[in-house]
Amino acid sequence: MKISARNRFKGKVVEVTKGATTAHVRIDLGNGLVVTSSITNEAVDELELTVGSDAYAVIKASDVMVAID
């Protein structure tokens, strides 16, 4: 895989929930970190994502907010 995004994190798919057109995919990155992505059902099928699959969370954003307690 070649991609320009620097924020890519390898993990395991722990949940795939398909809706009418969009799926929510949860990826466990380890150390208690889980990210959720909303992608099309078609993308889930094309990537053959299932629970237990290895996957990358690739994060590309123009804005990143920072907060503290």
PDB file of C-alpha atoms in Angstrom:
ATOM      1  CA  MET A   1       0.000   0.000   0.000  1.00  0.00           C
ATOM      2  CA  LYS A   2       1.344   3.416  -0.945  1.00  0.00           C
ATOM      3  CA  ILE A   3      -0.450   6.456   0.396  1.00  0.00           C
ATOM      4  CA  SER A   4       0.586  10.027   1.121  1.00  0.00           C
ATOM      5  CA  ALA A   5      -1.294  10.318   4.421  1.00  0.00           C
ATOM      6  CA  ARG A   6       1.060  10.208   7.402  1.00  0.00           C
ATOM      7  CA  ASN A   7      -1.589   9.384   9.996  1.00  0.00           C
ATOM      8  CA  ARG A   8      -2.155   5.688   9.396  1.00  0.00           C
ATOM      9  CA  PHE A   9      -2.621   3.215  12.191  1.00  0.00           C
ATOM     10  CA  LYS A  10      -2.717  -0.559  11.816  1.00  0.00           C
ATOM     11  CA  GLY A  11      -5.282  -2.474  13.809  1.00  0.00           C
ATOM     12  CA  LYS A  12      -7.931  -5.180  13.799  1.00  0.00           C
ATOM     13  CA  VAL A  13     -11.553  -4.812  12.803  1.00  0.00           C
ATOM     14  CA  VAL A  14     -13.669  -5.494  15.887  1.00  0.00           C
ATOM     15  CA  GLU A  15     -17.109  -4.564  14.549  1.00  0.00           C
ATOM     16  CA  VAL A  16     -18.836  -3.948  11.212  1.00  0.00           C
ATOM     17  CA  THR A  17     -22.386  -2.598  11.367  1.00  0.00           C
ATOM     18  CA  LYS A  18     -24.092  -2.110   8.019  1.00  0.00           C
ATOM     19  CA  GLY A  19     -26.975   0.301   7.604  1.00  0.00           C
ATOM     20  CA  ALA A  20     -29.098   1.071   4.557  1.00  0.00           C
ATOM     21  CA  THR A  21     -26.161   2.562   2.619  1.00  0.00           C
ATOM     22  CA  THR A  22     -23.413   3.264   5.156  1.00  0.00           C
ATOM     23  CA  ALA A  23     -21.474   1.003   7.483  1.00  0.00           C
ATOM     24  CA  HIS A  24     -19.699   1.791  10.736  1.00  0.00           C
ATOM     25  CA  VAL A  25     -16.379  -0.004  11.045  1.00  0.00           C
ATOM     26  CA  ARG A  26     -14.613  -0.112  14.412  1.00  0.00           C
ATOM     27  CA  ILE A  27     -10.850  -0.746  14.378  1.00  0.00           C
ATOM     28  CA  ASP A  28      -8.940  -1.627  17.538  1.00  0.00           C
ATOM     29  CA  LEU A  29      -5.533   0.063  17.409  1.00  0.00           C
ATOM     30  CA  GLY A  30      -4.332  -1.470  20.673  1.00  0.00           C
ATOM     31  CA  ASN A  31      -3.728   0.049  24.099  1.00  0.00           C
ATOM     32  CA  GLY A  32      -7.469   0.624  24.524  1.00  0.00           C
ATOM     33  CA  LEU A  33      -7.742   2.812  21.410  1.00  0.00           C
ATOM     34  CA  VAL A  34     -10.634   2.132  19.030  1.00  0.00           C
ATOM     35  CA  VAL A  35     -11.559   4.321  16.057  1.00  0.00           C
ATOM     36  CA  THR A  36     -14.838   4.237  14.163  1.00  0.00           C
ATOM     37  CA  SER A  37     -15.153   5.029  10.473  1.00  0.00           C
ATOM     38  CA  SER A  38     -18.292   5.562   8.410  1.00  0.00           C
ATOM     39  CA  ILE A  39     -17.845   4.087   4.939  1.00  0.00           C
ATOM     40  CA  THR A  40     -20.188   2.775   2.264  1.00  0.00           C
ATOM     41  CA  ASN A  41     -21.485  -0.772   2.381  1.00  0.00           C
ATOM     42  CA  GLU A  42     -19.920  -1.170  -1.067  1.00  0.00           C
ATOM     43  CA  ALA A  43     -16.486  -0.282   0.349  1.00  0.00           C
ATOM     44  CA  VAL A  44     -16.924  -2.855   3.129  1.00  0.00           C
ATOM     45  CA  ASP A  45     -17.657  -5.513   0.511  1.00  0.00           C
ATOM     46  CA  GLU A  46     -14.816  -4.460  -1.821  1.00  0.00           C
ATOM     47  CA  LEU A  47     -12.296  -4.467   1.041  1.00  0.00           C
ATOM     48  CA  GLU A  48     -13.743  -7.761   2.337  1.00  0.00           C
ATOM     49  CA  LEU A  49     -13.841  -6.334   5.856  1.00  0.00           C
ATOM     50  CA  THR A  50     -14.932  -8.746   8.545  1.00  0.00           C
ATOM     51  CA  VAL A  51     -14.381  -8.946  12.284  1.00  0.00           C
ATOM     52  CA  GLY A  52     -10.771 -10.012  12.817  1.00  0.00           C
ATOM     53  CA  SER A  53      -9.469  -8.516   9.555  1.00  0.00           C
ATOM     54  CA  ASP A  54      -6.271  -6.483   9.663  1.00  0.00           C
ATOM     55  CA  ALA A  55      -6.960  -2.926   8.533  1.00  0.00           C
ATOM     56  CA  TYR A  56      -5.464   0.542   8.611  1.00  0.00           C
ATOM     57  CA  ALA A  57      -7.223   3.602   9.960  1.00  0.00           C
ATOM     58  CA  VAL A  58      -6.003   6.375   7.668  1.00  0.00           C
ATOM     59  CA  ILE A  59      -6.796   9.801   9.046  1.00  0.00           C
ATOM     60  CA  LYS A  60      -6.596  12.800   6.737  1.00  0.00           C
ATOM     61  CA  ALA A  61      -8.137  15.976   8.055  1.00  0.00           C
ATOM     62  CA  SER A  62      -7.725  19.659   7.404  1.00  0.00           C
ATOM     63  CA  ASP A  63      -8.611  20.472  11.035  1.00  0.00           C
ATOM     64  CA  VAL A  64      -7.657  18.701  14.218  1.00  0.00           C
ATOM     65  CA  MET A  65      -9.127  19.990  17.456  1.00  0.00           C
ATOM     66  CA  VAL A  66      -7.298  19.708  20.774  1.00  0.00           C
ATOM     67  CA  ALA A  67      -9.078  19.697  24.121  1.00  0.00           C
ATOM     68  CA  ILE A  68      -8.171  19.249  27.778  1.00  0.00           C
ATOM     69  CA  ASP A  69     -10.148  18.472  30.929  1.00  0.00           C
TER      70      ASP A  69
END
